[in-house]
Structure formats: structure tokens, C-alpha cells
Phi, psi and omega in degrees: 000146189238121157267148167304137151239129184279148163249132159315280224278343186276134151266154134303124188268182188246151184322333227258296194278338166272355166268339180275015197251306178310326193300303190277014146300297158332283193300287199302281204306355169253000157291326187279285179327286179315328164305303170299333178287290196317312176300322172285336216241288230282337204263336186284315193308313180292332174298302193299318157324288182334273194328309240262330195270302194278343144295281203327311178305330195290304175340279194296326167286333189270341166320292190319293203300316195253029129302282181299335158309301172302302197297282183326297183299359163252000152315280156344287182317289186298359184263334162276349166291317191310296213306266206003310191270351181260341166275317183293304182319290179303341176268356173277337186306295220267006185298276163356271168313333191275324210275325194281341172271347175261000162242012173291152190271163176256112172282329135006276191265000165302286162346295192270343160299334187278349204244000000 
């Protein structure tokens, strides 16, 4: 006589438990998804913030130079009006004086007018 022989070892799973298997297959892998978006969304947020910051900063360098730039050439200015006025001041010290000798009276001819 000849027995059936069964294999032991394969089970069947019953639908019921091969559709929650599946599900819960489903779910990690759309958990797994989500994970991976949200990781992808925080690594663009975090580039863009970098850009975002690093215009500004470019911005905020390019302000400075041409602030300082304006500051200077009105530097520039006043420092060449301050010489100006200060080369008229030296050529006026002896002014004073020239003006004041030419208008001195002679006394010389007050004298012989007065005689």
C-alpha cells in the first residue's frame, strides 16, 4: 500500500489573512512613500531657504559697495571744497593787511595840507 504523501511544510494562508497581509504591505509601503516625499519637500525647503538667504546676503553686499561708494564721493567732495577754502584762507592772510596799507592815510600830505 501506498501512502498519499502530503508536503508538510507549504501552508496556505486563508483569504482573509492573505488580504490583511497584503494591506499591511500596502500601508508600509505608502508610509515608506510618505516618508520619502516629506524628505524630499524638507531637502528643496532647506535649498531654497540657502538661496533665499544667500541673495539676500548678495543683495545686502551689493547695497554696502554702493553706500560706500556714495559715501566716499561725497567724502571726496567735501574734502575738496574744505582745500579750496582753505588755499582762499591763505591767499587772504596778507589781503587783510595790503588793503589796510592802501588805505592808510598819508599822513605826509594831510601835513603840508594842513600848513
Amino acid at each position: 500500500m501506498k501512502r498519499k504523501v502530503t508536503r508538510a511544510g507549504k501552508l496556505r494562508l486563508s483569504p482573509n489573512e492573505e488580504t490583511m497581509l497584503l494591506k499591511e504591505e500596502y500601508e508600509r509601503r505608502r508610509k515608506l512613500r510618505l516618508q520619502q516625499v516629506r524628505e524630499q519637500e524638507k531637502y528643496i525647503a532647506l535649498q531654497i531657504r540657502q538661496e533665499v538667504k544667500q541673495r539676500k546676503e548678495e543683495q545686502l553686499r551689493q547695497l554696502e559697495k554702493m553706500l560706500r561708494a556714495e559715501w566716499q564721493k561725497a567724502q571726496d567732495q567735501k574734502i575738496k571744497a574744505l582745500e579750496k577754502l582753505y588755499l582762499s584762507s591763505l591767499r587772504a592772510v596778507g589781503e587783510g593787511h595790503r588793503q589796510a596799507k592802501e588805505n592808510e592815510p598819508d599822513l605826509e600830505a594831510l601835513a603840508k595840507q594842513a600848513e
